Amino acid sequence: MYKQNFKPLSKLLVVLSLCLLSTPLMALRDDVTKPVRINADTVVFNKAKGFAVYSGNVVIVQGSLQIRAWEITIQAPNNTIQSITAKGSPVQFQQTMDDGKVAKGKANLVRYLVPQKQLYLDGAAELTQNNDKFSSQHIEYSTRTGELKAGIARVKGKKPDPKGRVSAIFYPTNKAQ
C-alpha cells in the first residue's frame, strides 16, 4: 500500500474534505460551527438503539461542506457517534478550504470510524483539488496521525486487479523565477 503523511484535520465532518493530496489543508474554520442540514427521501431513526439511516438522494450541508449519497447510516449508541457510512454511485463531497480552494472527493462507499479517527473510501475513490488528482480503489486516512494509505489489499493466491493501482497527478506549486 502507498503511504504518505498529512497534517491531521479536526472535527467529524471536516474529515470528509480529506486534506487532499500533497499540501496540508484546512477546511473553512467556521464550518464546524454551522448547523448540519440533512435532506433525504426517507429516514429511519431509533434513538434508543442509537442509529439513523437516511435514504434516497441524501444531501448533507454544513457550512461549505456538501455530501451527496444514496444512503447514510449513523451509529450513535448512548448518543455518541461511533461511525458514519455513506453509500452511493458514487458518494460525492466537496468543501472549501481556508485558502479558498475547493477540495472534492468521491467513492462508492465512505466510512468514518469516529473513535479511531479513521476514514475509508472504497470503490473508485478519488480526491481532487484544482488540477491535482489522487485515485485508487481503496483509500484510508487517519485524522489522528495524518497518514494516508491507498491501493488494494492483496489476497493470497489471487492476482491483483490492474484497475486497483494508485494514480496521482500533482502540479508544481512553486514556479521557477
PDB file of C-alpha atoms in Angstrom:
ATOM      1  CA  MET A   1       0.000   0.000   0.000  1.00  0.00           C
ATOM      2  CA  TYR A   2       1.058   3.577  -0.706  1.00  0.00           C
ATOM      3  CA  LYS A   3       1.713   5.731   2.364  1.00  0.00           C
ATOM      4  CA  GLN A   4       2.027   9.489   2.748  1.00  0.00           C
ATOM      5  CA  ASN A   5       1.888  11.775   5.779  1.00  0.00           C
ATOM      6  CA  PHE A   6      -0.527  14.693   6.039  1.00  0.00           C
ATOM      7  CA  LYS A   7      -1.155  17.104   8.886  1.00  0.00           C
ATOM      8  CA  PRO A   8      -4.196  15.961  10.892  1.00  0.00           C
ATOM      9  CA  LEU A   9      -7.561  17.618  10.348  1.00  0.00           C
ATOM     10  CA  SER A  10     -10.108  18.174  13.081  1.00  0.00           C
ATOM     11  CA  LYS A  11     -13.815  17.543  13.601  1.00  0.00           C
ATOM     12  CA  LEU A  12     -16.013  14.791  12.259  1.00  0.00           C
ATOM     13  CA  LEU A  13     -17.487  16.308   9.115  1.00  0.00           C
ATOM     14  CA  VAL A  14     -14.328  18.191   8.194  1.00  0.00           C
ATOM     15  CA  VAL A  15     -12.534  14.878   7.581  1.00  0.00           C
ATOM     16  CA  LEU A  16     -14.756  14.177   4.603  1.00  0.00           C
ATOM     17  CA  SER A  17     -12.951  17.005   2.844  1.00  0.00           C
ATOM     18  CA  LEU A  18      -9.886  14.790   3.325  1.00  0.00           C
ATOM     19  CA  CYS A  19      -6.820  17.031   3.386  1.00  0.00           C
ATOM     20  CA  LEU A  20      -6.208  16.384  -0.267  1.00  0.00           C
ATOM     21  CA  LEU A  21      -3.018  15.431  -1.942  1.00  0.00           C
ATOM     22  CA  SER A  22       0.427  16.787  -1.229  1.00  0.00           C
ATOM     23  CA  THR A  23      -0.377  20.037   0.573  1.00  0.00           C
ATOM     24  CA  PRO A  24      -1.605  20.132   4.163  1.00  0.00           C
ATOM     25  CA  LEU A  25      -5.013  21.806   4.014  1.00  0.00           C
ATOM     26  CA  MET A  26      -7.593  23.071   6.443  1.00  0.00           C
ATOM     27  CA  ALA A  27     -11.280  23.375   5.707  1.00  0.00           C
ATOM     28  CA  LEU A  28     -13.027  26.630   6.481  1.00  0.00           C
ATOM     29  CA  ARG A  29     -12.571  27.004  10.222  1.00  0.00           C
ATOM     30  CA  ASP A  30     -16.120  28.128  10.865  1.00  0.00           C
ATOM     31  CA  ASP A  31     -17.738  25.171   9.015  1.00  0.00           C
ATOM     32  CA  VAL A  32     -17.820  23.088  12.212  1.00  0.00           C
ATOM     33  CA  THR A  33     -19.801  25.824  13.975  1.00  0.00           C
ATOM     34  CA  LYS A  34     -22.548  25.810  11.321  1.00  0.00           C
ATOM     35  CA  PRO A  35     -25.733  23.745  11.662  1.00  0.00           C
ATOM     36  CA  VAL A  36     -25.823  20.355   9.934  1.00  0.00           C
ATOM     37  CA  ARG A  37     -28.731  20.175   7.467  1.00  0.00           C
ATOM     38  CA  ILE A  38     -29.833  16.752   6.172  1.00  0.00           C
ATOM     39  CA  ASN A  39     -32.370  16.122   3.407  1.00  0.00           C
ATOM     40  CA  ALA A  40     -33.409  12.643   2.245  1.00  0.00           C
ATOM     41  CA  ASP A  41     -36.383  10.776   0.791  1.00  0.00           C
ATOM     42  CA  THR A  42     -36.757   8.707   3.974  1.00  0.00           C
ATOM     43  CA  VAL A  43     -35.257   8.316   7.427  1.00  0.00           C
ATOM     44  CA  VAL A  44     -35.368   5.533  10.000  1.00  0.00           C
ATOM     45  CA  PHE A  45     -34.301   6.870  13.380  1.00  0.00           C
ATOM     46  CA  ASN A  46     -34.104   4.961  16.650  1.00  0.00           C
ATOM     47  CA  LYS A  47     -32.558   6.945  19.479  1.00  0.00           C
ATOM     48  CA  ALA A  48     -32.874   4.031  21.960  1.00  0.00           C
ATOM     49  CA  LYS A  49     -30.835   1.749  19.677  1.00  0.00           C
ATOM     50  CA  GLY A  50     -28.567   4.583  18.611  1.00  0.00           C
ATOM     51  CA  PHE A  51     -28.884   4.628  14.845  1.00  0.00           C
ATOM     52  CA  ALA A  52     -30.279   6.627  11.964  1.00  0.00           C
ATOM     53  CA  VAL A  53     -30.487   5.652   8.295  1.00  0.00           C
ATOM     54  CA  TYR A  54     -31.150   8.396   5.749  1.00  0.00           C
ATOM     55  CA  SER A  55     -32.052   7.007   2.301  1.00  0.00           C
ATOM     56  CA  GLY A  56     -32.732   8.308  -1.170  1.00  0.00           C
ATOM     57  CA  ASN A  57     -30.965  11.357  -2.575  1.00  0.00           C
ATOM     58  CA  VAL A  58     -29.347  12.234   0.751  1.00  0.00           C
ATOM     59  CA  VAL A  59     -27.797  15.697   0.917  1.00  0.00           C
ATOM     60  CA  ILE A  60     -25.864  16.919   3.955  1.00  0.00           C
ATOM     61  CA  VAL A  61     -24.704  20.525   4.169  1.00  0.00           C
ATOM     62  CA  GLN A  62     -22.627  22.095   6.937  1.00  0.00           C
ATOM     63  CA  GLY A  63     -21.157  25.459   6.007  1.00  0.00           C
ATOM     64  CA  SER A  64     -19.188  24.928   2.792  1.00  0.00           C
ATOM     65  CA  LEU A  65     -19.230  21.123   3.197  1.00  0.00           C
ATOM     66  CA  GLN A  66     -21.651  19.270   0.924  1.00  0.00           C
ATOM     67  CA  ILE A  67     -22.131  15.487   0.875  1.00  0.00           C
ATOM     68  CA  ARG A  68     -24.387  13.637  -1.581  1.00  0.00           C
ATOM     69  CA  ALA A  69     -25.140   9.923  -1.224  1.00  0.00           C
ATOM     70  CA  TRP A  70     -27.851   7.365  -1.805  1.00  0.00           C
ATOM     71  CA  GLU A  71     -27.780   6.250   1.841  1.00  0.00           C
ATOM     72  CA  ILE A  72     -26.089   7.433   5.022  1.00  0.00           C
ATOM     73  CA  THR A  73     -26.104   5.362   8.218  1.00  0.00           C
ATOM     74  CA  ILE A  74     -25.113   6.872  11.557  1.00  0.00           C
ATOM     75  CA  GLN A  75     -24.331   4.577  14.508  1.00  0.00           C
ATOM     76  CA  ALA A  76     -24.601   6.515  17.775  1.00  0.00           C
ATOM     77  CA  PRO A  77     -25.201   4.299  20.808  1.00  0.00           C
ATOM     78  CA  ASN A  78     -25.614   6.282  24.037  1.00  0.00           C
ATOM     79  CA  ASN A  79     -25.883   9.435  21.921  1.00  0.00           C
ATOM     80  CA  THR A  80     -22.198   9.205  20.921  1.00  0.00           C
ATOM     81  CA  ILE A  81     -21.440   8.902  17.206  1.00  0.00           C
ATOM     82  CA  GLN A  82     -19.316   5.788  16.589  1.00  0.00           C
ATOM     83  CA  SER A  83     -19.469   5.569  12.802  1.00  0.00           C
ATOM     84  CA  ILE A  84     -20.900   7.164   9.688  1.00  0.00           C
ATOM     85  CA  THR A  85     -21.271   5.124   6.489  1.00  0.00           C
ATOM     86  CA  ALA A  86     -22.282   6.660   3.160  1.00  0.00           C
ATOM     87  CA  LYS A  87     -23.171   4.632   0.057  1.00  0.00           C
ATOM     88  CA  GLY A  88     -23.689   5.895  -3.470  1.00  0.00           C
ATOM     89  CA  SER A  89     -22.799   5.578  -7.118  1.00  0.00           C
ATOM     90  CA  PRO A  90     -20.738   7.461  -6.120  1.00  0.00           C
ATOM     91  CA  VAL A  91     -20.893   9.317  -2.814  1.00  0.00           C
ATOM     92  CA  GLN A  92     -19.725  12.849  -3.643  1.00  0.00           C
ATOM     93  CA  PHE A  93     -18.410  15.512  -1.307  1.00  0.00           C
ATOM     94  CA  GLN A  94     -16.768  18.893  -1.505  1.00  0.00           C
ATOM     95  CA  GLN A  95     -15.618  21.608   0.857  1.00  0.00           C
ATOM     96  CA  THR A  96     -13.959  24.995   0.592  1.00  0.00           C
ATOM     97  CA  MET A  97     -10.563  25.273   2.277  1.00  0.00           C
ATOM     98  CA  ASP A  98      -9.316  28.318   4.198  1.00  0.00           C
ATOM     99  CA  ASP A  99      -7.168  29.231   1.179  1.00  0.00           C
ATOM    100  CA  GLY A 100     -10.327  29.453  -0.972  1.00  0.00           C
ATOM    101  CA  LYS A 101      -9.630  26.293  -2.963  1.00  0.00           C
ATOM    102  CA  VAL A 102     -12.356  23.672  -3.284  1.00  0.00           C
ATOM    103  CA  ALA A 103     -11.494  20.096  -2.304  1.00  0.00           C
ATOM    104  CA  LYS A 104     -13.654  17.361  -3.868  1.00  0.00           C
ATOM    105  CA  GLY A 105     -13.896  13.615  -3.418  1.00  0.00           C
ATOM    106  CA  LYS A 106     -15.949  10.616  -4.401  1.00  0.00           C
ATOM    107  CA  ALA A 107     -16.174   6.881  -3.735  1.00  0.00           C
ATOM    108  CA  ASN A 108     -18.856   4.214  -3.817  1.00  0.00           C
ATOM    109  CA  LEU A 109     -18.526   3.677  -0.059  1.00  0.00           C
ATOM    110  CA  VAL A 110     -17.271   6.153   2.538  1.00  0.00           C
ATOM    111  CA  ARG A 111     -16.892   5.071   6.194  1.00  0.00           C
ATOM    112  CA  TYR A 112     -15.698   7.169   9.110  1.00  0.00           C
ATOM    113  CA  LEU A 113     -14.936   5.480  12.427  1.00  0.00           C
ATOM    114  CA  VAL A 114     -15.132   8.282  14.961  1.00  0.00           C
ATOM    115  CA  PRO A 115     -13.248   6.833  17.997  1.00  0.00           C
ATOM    116  CA  GLN A 116     -10.403   5.623  15.766  1.00  0.00           C
ATOM    117  CA  LYS A 117     -10.471   8.849  13.711  1.00  0.00           C
ATOM    118  CA  GLN A 118     -10.165   6.689  10.607  1.00  0.00           C
ATOM    119  CA  LEU A 119     -11.713   7.401   7.196  1.00  0.00           C
ATOM    120  CA  TYR A 120     -12.129   4.717   4.493  1.00  0.00           C
ATOM    121  CA  LEU A 121     -13.062   5.286   0.847  1.00  0.00           C
ATOM    122  CA  ASP A 122     -13.778   2.209  -1.276  1.00  0.00           C
ATOM    123  CA  GLY A 123     -14.689   1.689  -4.915  1.00  0.00           C
ATOM    124  CA  ALA A 124     -13.485   4.204  -7.497  1.00  0.00           C
ATOM    125  CA  ALA A 125     -12.170   6.533  -4.770  1.00  0.00           C
ATOM    126  CA  GLU A 126     -10.926   9.886  -5.988  1.00  0.00           C
ATOM    127  CA  LEU A 127      -9.689  13.103  -4.360  1.00  0.00           C
ATOM    128  CA  THR A 128      -9.114  16.329  -6.313  1.00  0.00           C
ATOM    129  CA  GLN A 129      -8.115  19.904  -5.680  1.00  0.00           C
ATOM    130  CA  ASN A 130      -7.627  22.217  -8.632  1.00  0.00           C
ATOM    131  CA  ASN A 131      -5.864  20.026 -11.221  1.00  0.00           C
ATOM    132  CA  ASP A 132      -4.259  17.691  -8.657  1.00  0.00           C
ATOM    133  CA  LYS A 133      -5.892  14.266  -8.513  1.00  0.00           C
ATOM    134  CA  PHE A 134      -5.389  11.146  -6.390  1.00  0.00           C
ATOM    135  CA  SER A 135      -7.328   7.943  -7.131  1.00  0.00           C
ATOM    136  CA  SER A 136      -7.426   4.299  -6.065  1.00  0.00           C
ATOM    137  CA  GLN A 137      -9.927   1.537  -5.390  1.00  0.00           C
ATOM    138  CA  HIS A 138      -9.208   1.915  -1.657  1.00  0.00           C
ATOM    139  CA  ILE A 139      -8.035   4.925   0.374  1.00  0.00           C
ATOM    140  CA  GLU A 140      -7.566   5.104   4.158  1.00  0.00           C
ATOM    141  CA  TYR A 141      -6.922   8.331   6.035  1.00  0.00           C
ATOM    142  CA  SER A 142      -6.145   8.788   9.731  1.00  0.00           C
ATOM    143  CA  THR A 143      -7.216  12.164  11.099  1.00  0.00           C
ATOM    144  CA  ARG A 144      -5.200  11.358  14.224  1.00  0.00           C
ATOM    145  CA  THR A 145      -1.820  10.847  12.513  1.00  0.00           C
ATOM    146  CA  GLY A 146      -2.412  12.412   9.089  1.00  0.00           C
ATOM    147  CA  GLU A 147      -1.300   9.215   7.355  1.00  0.00           C
ATOM    148  CA  LEU A 148      -2.902   8.290   4.042  1.00  0.00           C
ATOM    149  CA  LYS A 149      -2.747   4.760   2.596  1.00  0.00           C
ATOM    150  CA  ALA A 150      -4.037   3.785  -0.807  1.00  0.00           C
ATOM    151  CA  GLY A 151      -4.100   0.725  -3.008  1.00  0.00           C
ATOM    152  CA  ILE A 152      -5.754  -2.651  -2.968  1.00  0.00           C
ATOM    153  CA  ALA A 153      -5.485  -5.337  -0.359  1.00  0.00           C
ATOM    154  CA  ARG A 154      -3.617  -8.286  -1.834  1.00  0.00           C
ATOM    155  CA  VAL A 155      -5.498 -11.541  -1.471  1.00  0.00           C
ATOM    156  CA  LYS A 156      -3.217 -14.553  -1.104  1.00  0.00           C
ATOM    157  CA  GLY A 157      -3.303 -16.741  -4.207  1.00  0.00           C
ATOM    158  CA  LYS A 158      -5.059 -14.143  -6.369  1.00  0.00           C
ATOM    159  CA  LYS A 159      -3.585 -11.873  -8.986  1.00  0.00           C
ATOM    160  CA  PRO A 160      -4.068  -8.127  -8.206  1.00  0.00           C
ATOM    161  CA  ASP A 161      -6.659  -6.285 -10.289  1.00  0.00           C
ATOM    162  CA  PRO A 162      -4.777  -3.857 -12.605  1.00  0.00           C
ATOM    163  CA  LYS A 163      -7.604  -1.344 -12.155  1.00  0.00           C
ATOM    164  CA  GLY A 164      -6.740  -1.233  -8.438  1.00  0.00           C
ATOM    165  CA  ARG A 165      -3.499   0.643  -8.873  1.00  0.00           C
ATOM    166  CA  VAL A 166      -2.928   4.040  -7.265  1.00  0.00           C
ATOM    167  CA  SER A 167      -2.866   7.033  -9.597  1.00  0.00           C
ATOM    168  CA  ALA A 168      -1.668  10.506  -8.649  1.00  0.00           C
ATOM    169  CA  ILE A 169      -1.269  13.693 -10.668  1.00  0.00           C
ATOM    170  CA  PHE A 170       0.373  16.658  -8.956  1.00  0.00           C
ATOM    171  CA  TYR A 171       1.111  20.037 -10.497  1.00  0.00           C
ATOM    172  CA  PRO A 172       4.036  22.099  -9.201  1.00  0.00           C
ATOM    173  CA  THR A 173       3.045  24.869  -6.814  1.00  0.00           C
ATOM    174  CA  ASN A 174       6.421  26.662  -6.848  1.00  0.00           C
ATOM    175  CA  LYS A 175       7.069  28.271 -10.223  1.00  0.00           C
ATOM    176  CA  ALA A 176      10.691  28.839 -11.266  1.00  0.00           C
ATOM    177  CA  GLN A 177      11.643  32.502 -11.016  1.00  0.00           C
TER     178      GLN A 177
END
